[in-house]
PDB file of C-alpha atoms in Angstrom:
ATOM      1  CA  MET A   1      96.771  69.437 113.670  1.00  0.00           C
ATOM      2  CA  SER A   2      95.239  72.831 113.035  1.00  0.00           C
ATOM      3  CA  THR A   3      91.715  73.400 114.276  1.00  0.00           C
ATOM      4  CA  GLN A   4      89.217  75.922 113.042  1.00  0.00           C
ATOM      5  CA  ARG A   5      88.746  79.049 115.091  1.00  0.00           C
ATOM      6  CA  PRO A   6      85.889  81.541 115.059  1.00  0.00           C
ATOM      7  CA  THR A   7      86.124  84.294 112.496  1.00  0.00           C
ATOM      8  CA  ARG A   8      88.160  87.275 113.651  1.00  0.00           C
ATOM      9  CA  ARG A   9      87.660  90.623 112.005  1.00  0.00           C
ATOM     10  CA  GLY A  10      89.495  93.827 112.621  1.00  0.00           C
ATOM     11  CA  VAL A  11      88.664  97.125 111.039  1.00  0.00           C
ATOM     12  CA  MET A  12      90.654 100.323 111.249  1.00  0.00           C
ATOM     13  CA  LYS A  13      88.871 103.299 109.773  1.00  0.00           C
ATOM     14  CA  ALA A  14      90.835 105.173 107.130  1.00  0.00           C
ATOM     15  CA  ALA A  15      91.728 108.707 108.002  1.00  0.00           C
ATOM     16  CA  ALA A  16      89.385 111.405 106.833  1.00  0.00           C
ATOM     17  CA  GLY A  17      90.265 113.747 104.007  1.00  0.00           C
ATOM     18  CA  LEU A  18      91.667 111.318 101.431  1.00  0.00           C
ATOM     19  CA  THR A  19      93.890 113.041  98.921  1.00  0.00           C
ATOM     20  CA  ALA A  20      93.173 112.421  95.252  1.00  0.00           C
ATOM     21  CA  THR A  21      96.206 112.219  92.985  1.00  0.00           C
ATOM     22  CA  THR A  22      95.735 112.364  89.240  1.00  0.00           C
ATOM     23  CA  ALA A  23      97.402 109.430  87.485  1.00  0.00           C
ATOM     24  CA  LEU A  24      99.103 109.828  84.149  1.00  0.00           C
ATOM     25  CA  GLY A  25      99.392 106.946  81.730  1.00  0.00           C
ATOM     26  CA  ALA A  26     102.219 106.054  79.346  1.00  0.00           C
ATOM     27  CA  ALA A  27     101.241 108.830  76.968  1.00  0.00           C
ATOM     28  CA  GLY A  28     100.277 111.522  79.492  1.00  0.00           C
ATOM     29  CA  VAL A  29      96.709 112.445  80.310  1.00  0.00           C
ATOM     30  CA  LEU A  30      94.442 109.734  79.007  1.00  0.00           C
ATOM     31  CA  ALA A  31      91.418 110.240  76.819  1.00  0.00           C
ATOM     32  CA  SER A  32      88.278 108.369  77.825  1.00  0.00           C
ATOM     33  CA  ALA A  33      86.018 106.646  75.350  1.00  0.00           C
ATOM     34  CA  SER A  34      82.740 108.140  74.240  1.00  0.00           C
ATOM     35  CA  ALA A  35      79.563 106.102  74.222  1.00  0.00           C
ATOM     36  CA  ALA A  36      79.933 105.284  70.519  1.00  0.00           C
ATOM     37  CA  HIS A  37      83.698 104.725  70.508  1.00  0.00           C
ATOM     38  CA  ALA A  38      84.774 101.458  68.903  1.00  0.00           C
ATOM     39  CA  VAL A  39      87.312  99.419  70.878  1.00  0.00           C
ATOM     40  CA  GLY A  40      90.605  99.422  68.981  1.00  0.00           C
ATOM     41  CA  ASP A  41      94.371  99.021  69.136  1.00  0.00           C
ATOM     42  CA  GLY A  42      96.765 101.276  70.996  1.00  0.00           C
ATOM     43  CA  PHE A  43      99.399 101.669  73.710  1.00  0.00           C
ATOM     44  CA  GLY A  44     101.444  98.805  72.268  1.00  0.00           C
ATOM     45  CA  LEU A  45      98.450  96.432  72.083  1.00  0.00           C
ATOM     46  CA  ARG A  46      97.062  95.001  68.847  1.00  0.00           C
ATOM     47  CA  ILE A  47      93.796  93.079  69.098  1.00  0.00           C
ATOM     48  CA  VAL A  48      94.140  89.648  67.482  1.00  0.00           C
ATOM     49  CA  ASP A  49      90.943  88.060  68.803  1.00  0.00           C
ATOM     50  CA  ARG A  50      87.778  89.438  70.341  1.00  0.00           C
ATOM     51  CA  ASP A  51      84.222  88.580  71.317  1.00  0.00           C
ATOM     52  CA  GLU A  52      81.880  91.462  72.149  1.00  0.00           C
ATOM     53  CA  ARG A  53      78.538  89.697  71.739  1.00  0.00           C
ATOM     54  CA  ASP A  54      77.809  89.441  75.459  1.00  0.00           C
ATOM     55  CA  PRO A  55      76.278  92.694  76.768  1.00  0.00           C
ATOM     56  CA  ARG A  56      78.431  92.576  79.897  1.00  0.00           C
ATOM     57  CA  MET A  57      81.499  90.381  79.351  1.00  0.00           C
ATOM     58  CA  ARG A  58      83.856  91.512  76.588  1.00  0.00           C
ATOM     59  CA  TYR A  59      86.842  89.379  75.609  1.00  0.00           C
ATOM     60  CA  PHE A  60      90.021  90.556  73.879  1.00  0.00           C
ATOM     61  CA  ARG A  61      93.359  88.954  73.061  1.00  0.00           C
ATOM     62  CA  PHE A  62      96.402  91.068  72.215  1.00  0.00           C
ATOM     63  CA  ALA A  63      99.698  90.864  70.398  1.00  0.00           C
ATOM     64  CA  THR A  64     102.238  92.826  72.437  1.00  0.00           C
ATOM     65  CA  ASP A  65     106.020  93.104  72.508  1.00  0.00           C
ATOM     66  CA  ALA A  66     105.835  92.844  76.312  1.00  0.00           C
ATOM     67  CA  ILE A  67     104.719  89.182  76.254  1.00  0.00           C
ATOM     68  CA  GLY A  68     105.974  86.392  73.992  1.00  0.00           C
ATOM     69  CA  TRP A  69     102.467  85.031  73.423  1.00  0.00           C
ATOM     70  CA  ASP A  70      99.068  86.708  73.030  1.00  0.00           C
ATOM     71  CA  PRO A  71      97.574  87.394  76.489  1.00  0.00           C
ATOM     72  CA  GLY A  72      93.829  87.723  76.983  1.00  0.00           C
ATOM     73  CA  VAL A  73      91.634  89.987  79.060  1.00  0.00           C
ATOM     74  CA  ASN A  74      87.993  89.946  80.113  1.00  0.00           C
ATOM     75  CA  VAL A  75      86.310  93.310  80.611  1.00  0.00           C
ATOM     76  CA  LEU A  76      83.110  93.007  82.641  1.00  0.00           C
ATOM     77  CA  LEU A  77      80.789  95.962  82.119  1.00  0.00           C
ATOM     78  CA  PRO A  78      78.094  97.039  84.577  1.00  0.00           C
ATOM     79  CA  ASP A  79      74.395  96.644  83.934  1.00  0.00           C
ATOM     80  CA  GLY A  80      73.154  99.599  81.899  1.00  0.00           C
ATOM     81  CA  TYR A  81      76.540 100.489  80.414  1.00  0.00           C
ATOM     82  CA  HIS A  82      75.159 100.470  76.857  1.00  0.00           C
ATOM     83  CA  THR A  83      71.998 102.438  77.585  1.00  0.00           C
ATOM     84  CA  GLY A  84      73.554 105.552  79.120  1.00  0.00           C
ATOM     85  CA  GLY A  85      76.590 107.760  78.981  1.00  0.00           C
ATOM     86  CA  ARG A  86      77.876 107.513  82.548  1.00  0.00           C
ATOM     87  CA  ARG A  87      81.526 106.946  83.350  1.00  0.00           C
ATOM     88  CA  TYR A  88      82.464 104.245  85.823  1.00  0.00           C
ATOM     89  CA  PRO A  89      85.253 103.405  88.259  1.00  0.00           C
ATOM     90  CA  VAL A  90      87.395 100.392  87.371  1.00  0.00           C
ATOM     91  CA  LEU A  91      88.613  97.374  89.343  1.00  0.00           C
ATOM     92  CA  TYR A  92      91.658  95.494  88.055  1.00  0.00           C
ATOM     93  CA  LEU A  93      91.260  91.928  89.326  1.00  0.00           C
ATOM     94  CA  PHE A  94      94.241  89.527  89.209  1.00  0.00           C
ATOM     95  CA  HIS A  95      94.185  85.733  89.225  1.00  0.00           C
ATOM     96  CA  GLY A  96      96.482  83.475  91.229  1.00  0.00           C
ATOM     97  CA  GLY A  97      99.337  81.262  90.094  1.00  0.00           C
ATOM     98  CA  GLY A  98      99.147  77.816  88.543  1.00  0.00           C
ATOM     99  CA  THR A  99      98.774  76.283  85.116  1.00  0.00           C
ATOM    100  CA  GLY A 100      94.970  76.325  85.354  1.00  0.00           C
ATOM    101  CA  GLN A 101      94.722  80.029  86.246  1.00  0.00           C
ATOM    102  CA  ASP A 102      94.153  82.742  83.647  1.00  0.00           C
ATOM    103  CA  PHE A 103      91.999  85.708  82.691  1.00  0.00           C
ATOM    104  CA  ILE A 104      88.849  83.530  82.763  1.00  0.00           C
ATOM    105  CA  THR A 105      89.392  82.363  86.356  1.00  0.00           C
ATOM    106  CA  PHE A 106      87.029  84.819  88.039  1.00  0.00           C
ATOM    107  CA  ASP A 107      84.338  84.334  85.400  1.00  0.00           C
ATOM    108  CA  ARG A 108      84.378  80.625  86.233  1.00  0.00           C
ATOM    109  CA  MET A 109      83.998  81.488  89.915  1.00  0.00           C
ATOM    110  CA  GLY A 110      80.985  83.752  89.489  1.00  0.00           C
ATOM    111  CA  ILE A 111      82.192  87.333  89.071  1.00  0.00           C
ATOM    112  CA  ARG A 112      79.122  88.210  86.970  1.00  0.00           C
ATOM    113  CA  ALA A 113      76.783  87.357  89.839  1.00  0.00           C
ATOM    114  CA  TRP A 114      79.052  88.985  92.446  1.00  0.00           C
ATOM    115  CA  THR A 115      78.961  92.287  90.535  1.00  0.00           C
ATOM    116  CA  ALA A 116      75.317  92.268  89.392  1.00  0.00           C
ATOM    117  CA  GLY A 117      73.871  95.732  89.869  1.00  0.00           C
ATOM    118  CA  LYS A 118      77.178  97.262  90.977  1.00  0.00           C
ATOM    119  CA  PRO A 119      78.301 100.425  89.098  1.00  0.00           C
ATOM    120  CA  LEU A 120      81.803  99.131  88.376  1.00  0.00           C
ATOM    121  CA  ILE A 121      83.879  97.979  85.402  1.00  0.00           C
ATOM    122  CA  VAL A 122      86.026  94.918  86.212  1.00  0.00           C
ATOM    123  CA  VAL A 123      89.147  94.215  84.131  1.00  0.00           C
ATOM    124  CA  MET A 124      90.582  90.681  84.452  1.00  0.00           C
ATOM    125  CA  PRO A 125      93.831  90.146  82.511  1.00  0.00           C
ATOM    126  CA  ASP A 126      96.187  87.244  82.044  1.00  0.00           C
ATOM    127  CA  GLY A 127      99.126  87.358  84.431  1.00  0.00           C
ATOM    128  CA  GLY A 128     100.958  84.164  83.528  1.00  0.00           C
ATOM    129  CA  ALA A 129     101.001  80.859  85.352  1.00  0.00           C
ATOM    130  CA  ALA A 130     103.836  82.168  87.528  1.00  0.00           C
ATOM    131  CA  GLY A 131     104.434  85.677  86.221  1.00  0.00           C
ATOM    132  CA  TRP A 132     104.288  87.250  89.695  1.00  0.00           C
ATOM    133  CA  TYR A 133     103.041  90.488  88.135  1.00  0.00           C
ATOM    134  CA  SER A 134     106.636  91.417  87.378  1.00  0.00           C
ATOM    135  CA  ASN A 135     109.181  92.107  84.694  1.00  0.00           C
ATOM    136  CA  PRO A 136     111.597  89.243  85.437  1.00  0.00           C
ATOM    137  CA  VAL A 137     115.357  89.438  85.749  1.00  0.00           C
ATOM    138  CA  GLY A 138     115.600  87.042  82.787  1.00  0.00           C
ATOM    139  CA  SER A 139     113.652  84.726  80.501  1.00  0.00           C
ATOM    140  CA  ASN A 140     114.620  81.779  78.312  1.00  0.00           C
ATOM    141  CA  VAL A 141     111.274  81.709  76.476  1.00  0.00           C
ATOM    142  CA  GLY A 142     110.888  85.238  75.156  1.00  0.00           C
ATOM    143  CA  PRO A 143     109.490  88.348  76.835  1.00  0.00           C
ATOM    144  CA  ARG A 144     107.312  87.907  79.927  1.00  0.00           C
ATOM    145  CA  ASN A 145     107.068  91.516  81.079  1.00  0.00           C
ATOM    146  CA  TRP A 146     103.755  91.337  82.892  1.00  0.00           C
ATOM    147  CA  GLU A 147     104.266  94.589  84.792  1.00  0.00           C
ATOM    148  CA  THR A 148     104.769  96.489  81.530  1.00  0.00           C
ATOM    149  CA  PHE A 149     101.728  94.817  79.971  1.00  0.00           C
ATOM    150  CA  HIS A 150      99.429  95.657  82.878  1.00  0.00           C
ATOM    151  CA  ILE A 151     100.574  99.145  83.847  1.00  0.00           C
ATOM    152  CA  ALA A 152     102.041 100.764  80.714  1.00  0.00           C
ATOM    153  CA  GLN A 153      99.773  99.124  78.134  1.00  0.00           C
ATOM    154  CA  LEU A 154      96.513  97.663  79.465  1.00  0.00           C
ATOM    155  CA  LEU A 155      95.642 100.392  81.953  1.00  0.00           C
ATOM    156  CA  PRO A 156      95.785 103.281  79.437  1.00  0.00           C
ATOM    157  CA  TRP A 157      94.118 101.083  76.790  1.00  0.00           C
ATOM    158  CA  VAL A 158      91.138 100.509  79.103  1.00  0.00           C
ATOM    159  CA  ASP A 159      90.831 104.226  79.847  1.00  0.00           C
ATOM    160  CA  ALA A 160      90.975 105.055  76.136  1.00  0.00           C
ATOM    161  CA  ASN A 161      88.362 102.492  75.084  1.00  0.00           C
ATOM    162  CA  PHE A 162      85.790 102.482  77.888  1.00  0.00           C
ATOM    163  CA  ARG A 163      83.953 105.189  79.814  1.00  0.00           C
ATOM    164  CA  THR A 164      86.176 105.260  82.884  1.00  0.00           C
ATOM    165  CA  TYR A 165      87.554 107.777  85.328  1.00  0.00           C
ATOM    166  CA  ALA A 166      91.226 107.970  84.324  1.00  0.00           C
ATOM    167  CA  GLU A 167      92.369 109.075  87.761  1.00  0.00           C
ATOM    168  CA  TYR A 168      93.412 107.916  91.201  1.00  0.00           C
ATOM    169  CA  ASP A 169      89.905 107.882  92.676  1.00  0.00           C
ATOM    170  CA  GLY A 170      88.641 105.972  89.645  1.00  0.00           C
ATOM    171  CA  ARG A 171      90.685 102.779  90.070  1.00  0.00           C
ATOM    172  CA  ALA A 172      91.046  99.836  92.436  1.00  0.00           C
ATOM    173  CA  VAL A 173      93.246  96.741  92.267  1.00  0.00           C
ATOM    174  CA  SER A 174      92.591  93.366  93.885  1.00  0.00           C
ATOM    175  CA  GLY A 175      93.632  89.746  93.523  1.00  0.00           C
ATOM    176  CA  PHE A 176      93.912  86.267  94.965  1.00  0.00           C
ATOM    177  CA  SER A 177      97.158  84.558  96.020  1.00  0.00           C
ATOM    178  CA  MET A 178      99.862  85.572  93.505  1.00  0.00           C
ATOM    179  CA  GLY A 179      97.321  88.117  92.240  1.00  0.00           C
ATOM    180  CA  GLY A 180      96.900  89.496  95.756  1.00  0.00           C
ATOM    181  CA  PHE A 181     100.638  90.058  95.862  1.00  0.00           C
ATOM    182  CA  GLY A 182     100.449  91.730  92.456  1.00  0.00           C
ATOM    183  CA  ALA A 183      97.716  94.054  93.706  1.00  0.00           C
ATOM    184  CA  LEU A 184      99.748  95.093  96.762  1.00  0.00           C
ATOM    185  CA  LYS A 185     102.856  95.553  94.635  1.00  0.00           C
ATOM    186  CA  TYR A 186     101.217  97.689  91.942  1.00  0.00           C
ATOM    187  CA  ALA A 187      99.371  99.853  94.468  1.00  0.00           C
ATOM    188  CA  ALA A 188     102.679 100.739  96.127  1.00  0.00           C
ATOM    189  CA  LYS A 189     104.918 101.111  93.069  1.00  0.00           C
ATOM    190  CA  TYR A 190     102.309 103.105  91.151  1.00  0.00           C
ATOM    191  CA  TYR A 191     100.884 105.119  94.003  1.00  0.00           C
ATOM    192  CA  GLY A 192      98.828 107.542  91.915  1.00  0.00           C
ATOM    193  CA  HIS A 193      97.037 104.830  89.937  1.00  0.00           C
ATOM    194  CA  PHE A 194      94.888 103.061  92.576  1.00  0.00           C
ATOM    195  CA  ALA A 195      92.823 104.397  95.494  1.00  0.00           C
ATOM    196  CA  SER A 196      91.888 100.931  96.805  1.00  0.00           C
ATOM    197  CA  VAL A 197      93.955  97.760  97.117  1.00  0.00           C
ATOM    198  CA  SER A 198      92.839  94.294  98.231  1.00  0.00           C
ATOM    199  CA  SER A 199      94.782  91.097  98.820  1.00  0.00           C
ATOM    200  CA  HIS A 200      92.881  87.834  99.271  1.00  0.00           C
ATOM    201  CA  SER A 201      95.355  85.251 100.587  1.00  0.00           C
ATOM    202  CA  GLY A 202      98.155  87.168  98.915  1.00  0.00           C
ATOM    203  CA  PRO A 203     101.668  87.349 100.434  1.00  0.00           C
ATOM    204  CA  ALA A 204     102.697  90.732 101.800  1.00  0.00           C
ATOM    205  CA  SER A 205     106.276  90.000 102.896  1.00  0.00           C
ATOM    206  CA  LEU A 206     109.021  88.766 100.549  1.00  0.00           C
ATOM    207  CA  ARG A 207     111.940  88.564 102.992  1.00  0.00           C
ATOM    208  CA  ARG A 208     110.497  86.905 106.104  1.00  0.00           C
ATOM    209  CA  ASP A 209     111.619  83.336 106.956  1.00  0.00           C
ATOM    210  CA  ALA A 210     114.822  83.710 104.936  1.00  0.00           C
ATOM    211  CA  GLY A 211     112.893  84.991 101.925  1.00  0.00           C
ATOM    212  CA  LEU A 212     110.601  81.992 101.516  1.00  0.00           C
ATOM    213  CA  VAL A 213     108.127  83.820  99.238  1.00  0.00           C
ATOM    214  CA  THR A 214     110.945  85.183  97.057  1.00  0.00           C
ATOM    215  CA  HIS A 215     112.405  81.677  96.715  1.00  0.00           C
ATOM    216  CA  TRP A 216     108.959  80.362  95.783  1.00  0.00           C
ATOM    217  CA  ALA A 217     108.539  83.099  93.182  1.00  0.00           C
ATOM    218  CA  ASN A 218     111.890  82.140  91.674  1.00  0.00           C
ATOM    219  CA  LEU A 219     111.226  78.393  91.730  1.00  0.00           C
ATOM    220  CA  SER A 220     107.710  78.587  90.327  1.00  0.00           C
ATOM    221  CA  SER A 221     108.625  81.075  87.608  1.00  0.00           C
ATOM    222  CA  ALA A 222     111.622  78.975  86.577  1.00  0.00           C
ATOM    223  CA  ALA A 223     109.467  75.842  86.372  1.00  0.00           C
ATOM    224  CA  VAL A 224     106.392  77.067  84.476  1.00  0.00           C
ATOM    225  CA  GLU A 225     106.944  80.635  83.262  1.00  0.00           C
ATOM    226  CA  LEU A 226     110.518  81.486  82.278  1.00  0.00           C
ATOM    227  CA  GLY A 227     112.132  78.249  81.079  1.00  0.00           C
ATOM    228  CA  GLY A 228     114.620  78.076  83.940  1.00  0.00           C
ATOM    229  CA  ALA A 229     115.147  81.810  84.443  1.00  0.00           C
ATOM    230  CA  THR A 230     113.696  83.585  87.467  1.00  0.00           C
ATOM    231  CA  VAL A 231     111.742  86.655  88.534  1.00  0.00           C
ATOM    232  CA  TYR A 232     114.254  87.987  91.066  1.00  0.00           C
ATOM    233  CA  GLY A 233     117.513  86.259  90.129  1.00  0.00           C
ATOM    234  CA  ALA A 234     119.201  83.099  91.369  1.00  0.00           C
ATOM    235  CA  PRO A 235     121.286  82.124  93.210  1.00  0.00           C
ATOM    236  CA  LEU A 236     121.657  85.813  94.120  1.00  0.00           C
ATOM    237  CA  TRP A 237     118.599  88.053  94.136  1.00  0.00           C
ATOM    238  CA  ASP A 238     118.372  91.454  92.537  1.00  0.00           C
ATOM    239  CA  GLU A 239     117.989  93.044  95.952  1.00  0.00           C
ATOM    240  CA  ALA A 240     116.727  96.377  94.604  1.00  0.00           C
ATOM    241  CA  ARG A 241     113.880  94.620  92.789  1.00  0.00           C
ATOM    242  CA  VAL A 242     112.901  92.661  95.876  1.00  0.00           C
ATOM    243  CA  SER A 243     112.845  95.819  97.990  1.00  0.00           C
ATOM    244  CA  ALA A 244     110.830  97.731  95.377  1.00  0.00           C
ATOM    245  CA  ASP A 245     108.230  94.930  95.201  1.00  0.00           C
ATOM    246  CA  ASN A 246     108.026  94.103  98.913  1.00  0.00           C
ATOM    247  CA  PRO A 247     104.830  95.504 100.501  1.00  0.00           C
ATOM    248  CA  VAL A 248     106.210  95.556 104.050  1.00  0.00           C
ATOM    249  CA  GLN A 249     109.050  97.789 102.837  1.00  0.00           C
ATOM    250  CA  ARG A 250     106.641 100.200 101.090  1.00  0.00           C
ATOM    251  CA  VAL A 251     104.240 100.954 103.927  1.00  0.00           C
ATOM    252  CA  GLU A 252     104.051 104.707 103.316  1.00  0.00           C
ATOM    253  CA  SER A 253     102.847 103.987  99.786  1.00  0.00           C
ATOM    254  CA  TYR A 254      99.529 102.719 101.203  1.00  0.00           C
ATOM    255  CA  ARG A 255      98.677 105.944 103.012  1.00  0.00           C
ATOM    256  CA  ASN A 256      95.360 107.506 101.904  1.00  0.00           C
ATOM    257  CA  LYS A 257      94.290 104.261 100.223  1.00  0.00           C
ATOM    258  CA  ARG A 258      91.595 101.807 101.156  1.00  0.00           C
ATOM    259  CA  VAL A 259      93.456  98.610 102.155  1.00  0.00           C
ATOM    260  CA  PHE A 260      91.651  95.239 102.468  1.00  0.00           C
ATOM    261  CA  LEU A 261      93.428  92.053 103.604  1.00  0.00           C
ATOM    262  CA  ALA A 262      92.146  88.492 104.047  1.00  0.00           C
ATOM    263  CA  ALA A 263      93.876  85.264 105.061  1.00  0.00           C
ATOM    264  CA  GLY A 264      92.994  81.802 106.358  1.00  0.00           C
ATOM    265  CA  THR A 265      93.893  80.618 109.851  1.00  0.00           C
ATOM    266  CA  SER A 266      93.567  76.831 109.517  1.00  0.00           C
ATOM    267  CA  PRO A 267      94.985  75.373 106.294  1.00  0.00           C
ATOM    268  CA  ASP A 268      94.485  71.715 105.452  1.00  0.00           C
ATOM    269  CA  PRO A 269      96.951  69.822 107.702  1.00  0.00           C
ATOM    270  CA  VAL A 270      97.357  66.958 105.201  1.00  0.00           C
ATOM    271  CA  ASN A 271      97.949  69.236 102.208  1.00  0.00           C
ATOM    272  CA  TRP A 272     101.584  70.341 102.340  1.00  0.00           C
ATOM    273  CA  PHE A 273     101.159  73.093  99.753  1.00  0.00           C
ATOM    274  CA  ASP A 274      98.060  74.517 101.423  1.00  0.00           C
ATOM    275  CA  THR A 275      99.698  74.449 104.848  1.00  0.00           C
ATOM    276  CA  VAL A 276     102.951  76.121 103.811  1.00  0.00           C
ATOM    277  CA  ASN A 277     101.246  78.592 101.491  1.00  0.00           C
ATOM    278  CA  GLU A 278      98.519  79.986 103.747  1.00  0.00           C
ATOM    279  CA  THR A 279     100.706  79.800 106.856  1.00  0.00           C
ATOM    280  CA  GLN A 280     103.207  82.052 105.107  1.00  0.00           C
ATOM    281  CA  VAL A 281     100.444  84.319 103.791  1.00  0.00           C
ATOM    282  CA  LEU A 282      98.944  84.753 107.261  1.00  0.00           C
ATOM    283  CA  ALA A 283     102.297  85.507 108.893  1.00  0.00           C
ATOM    284  CA  GLY A 284     103.216  88.002 106.189  1.00  0.00           C
ATOM    285  CA  GLN A 285      99.875  89.771 106.350  1.00  0.00           C
ATOM    286  CA  ARG A 286     100.155  90.039 110.128  1.00  0.00           C
ATOM    287  CA  GLU A 287     103.607  91.594 109.743  1.00  0.00           C
ATOM    288  CA  PHE A 288     102.247  93.996 107.128  1.00  0.00           C
ATOM    289  CA  ARG A 289      99.227  94.898 109.270  1.00  0.00           C
ATOM    290  CA  GLY A 290     101.513  95.612 112.198  1.00  0.00           C
ATOM    291  CA  ARG A 291     103.551  98.049 110.143  1.00  0.00           C
ATOM    292  CA  LEU A 292     100.448  99.723 108.747  1.00  0.00           C
ATOM    293  CA  GLY A 293      99.060 100.129 112.249  1.00  0.00           C
ATOM    294  CA  ALA A 294     102.329 101.508 113.597  1.00  0.00           C
ATOM    295  CA  ALA A 295     102.322 104.075 110.790  1.00  0.00           C
ATOM    296  CA  GLY A 296      98.715 105.053 111.487  1.00  0.00           C
ATOM    297  CA  ILE A 297      97.531 103.831 108.083  1.00  0.00           C
ATOM    298  CA  GLY A 298      93.932 102.628 108.056  1.00  0.00           C
ATOM    299  CA  HIS A 299      93.167  99.115 106.839  1.00  0.00           C
ATOM    300  CA  GLU A 300      90.513  96.416 107.060  1.00  0.00           C
ATOM    301  CA  TRP A 301      91.552  92.855 107.807  1.00  0.00           C
ATOM    302  CA  HIS A 302      89.913  89.456 108.050  1.00  0.00           C
ATOM    303  CA  GLU A 303      91.300  86.227 109.476  1.00  0.00           C
ATOM    304  CA  VAL A 304      88.898  83.380 108.750  1.00  0.00           C
ATOM    305  CA  PRO A 305      88.935  79.587 109.110  1.00  0.00           C
ATOM    306  CA  GLY A 306      90.383  77.524 106.277  1.00  0.00           C
ATOM    307  CA  GLY A 307      93.358  77.574 103.974  1.00  0.00           C
ATOM    308  CA  HIS A 308      94.409  78.854 100.574  1.00  0.00           C
ATOM    309  CA  PHE A 309      91.246  79.271  98.517  1.00  0.00           C
ATOM    310  CA  VAL A 310      88.904  81.941  97.170  1.00  0.00           C
ATOM    311  CA  ARG A 311      86.170  83.057  99.560  1.00  0.00           C
ATOM    312  CA  PRO A 312      83.247  84.519  97.573  1.00  0.00           C
ATOM    313  CA  ASP A 313      81.676  86.145 100.641  1.00  0.00           C
ATOM    314  CA  LEU A 314      84.833  88.163 101.323  1.00  0.00           C
ATOM    315  CA  PHE A 315      85.160  89.094  97.651  1.00  0.00           C
ATOM    316  CA  GLN A 316      81.609  90.423  97.694  1.00  0.00           C
ATOM    317  CA  ARG A 317      82.261  92.336 100.920  1.00  0.00           C
ATOM    318  CA  ASP A 318      85.388  93.738  99.308  1.00  0.00           C
ATOM    319  CA  LEU A 319      83.477  94.760  96.171  1.00  0.00           C
ATOM    320  CA  ASP A 320      81.032  96.764  98.286  1.00  0.00           C
ATOM    321  CA  GLY A 321      83.954  98.548  99.923  1.00  0.00           C
ATOM    322  CA  ILE A 322      85.585  99.252  96.568  1.00  0.00           C
ATOM    323  CA  VAL A 323      82.405 100.800  95.177  1.00  0.00           C
ATOM    324  CA  ALA A 324      82.019 102.908  98.329  1.00  0.00           C
ATOM    325  CA  ARG A 325      85.632 104.180  98.131  1.00  0.00           C
ATOM    326  CA  LEU A 326      85.888 105.002  94.416  1.00  0.00           C
ATOM    327  CA  ARG A 327      84.360 107.904  92.556  1.00  0.00           C
ATOM    328  CA  LYS A 328      80.695 107.246  91.892  1.00  0.00           C
ATOM    329  CA  ALA A 329      79.474 106.380  88.407  1.00  0.00           C
TER     330      ALA A 329
END
């Protein structure tokens, strides 16, 4: 039986002199919205539902060729957004897997209170019940190209419709569980898009233990996302896709970024899913941390008691670090 241990924290300071890299969107340099700009369609997204009555939380649902249904997104604006003309950095925040997880997940958990007074826009999109923040090898239920939706469509749409910094130092990406994996993956594959990356109980190694995380991605996506098809291919994987998505194989892609990692050390011993899940997360993050350290890449890590669940205190600590790292509003 696992027993709880005292909190362990390790912090490696990022190297000085961070290099800013300008990110280009699908259509080149992105235009940012003016204070009076009305939110509209673009970048392959057509708004089919919206609610902009709340002064902070804006809701949109899109028709897009990338996804076979209409995914939603919540855009949480900072206090004072409507009374001034400042631009703001942006956090893309990704939910975990499961049929009850979607773009509203973090609003249910308290993201409005966590971000009160912080000069930051938070974008929370749908990612599918088991989309794994990927364009899958195949689908039997229509398109489920979540990577295309998030990177080629949503990201430039946000920069065009809100007062953001459309640049490397203007964006962060974070997530929980499957969303933590998505954050690590996107930060590596799209190096110039995100200056900060955070993974809360997200797997960082796809190939360890005979590829247990890759098998889980395939099984879960086949069961609830792709109608029997898989993210990475079965019975044989698309090895190039696995390597491209695997954080431990992309270590150099995290250089000059703020990296934040969190995992639990004592999952519920009577909950099989919790035990296997967080045990694998912890082992993978330790492997990833070891490679980052060997490469001299700064990172902040937290191992804390408990299993596979959201920890609001660590999310709030992470938010403070994100605001400190990104370009100021």
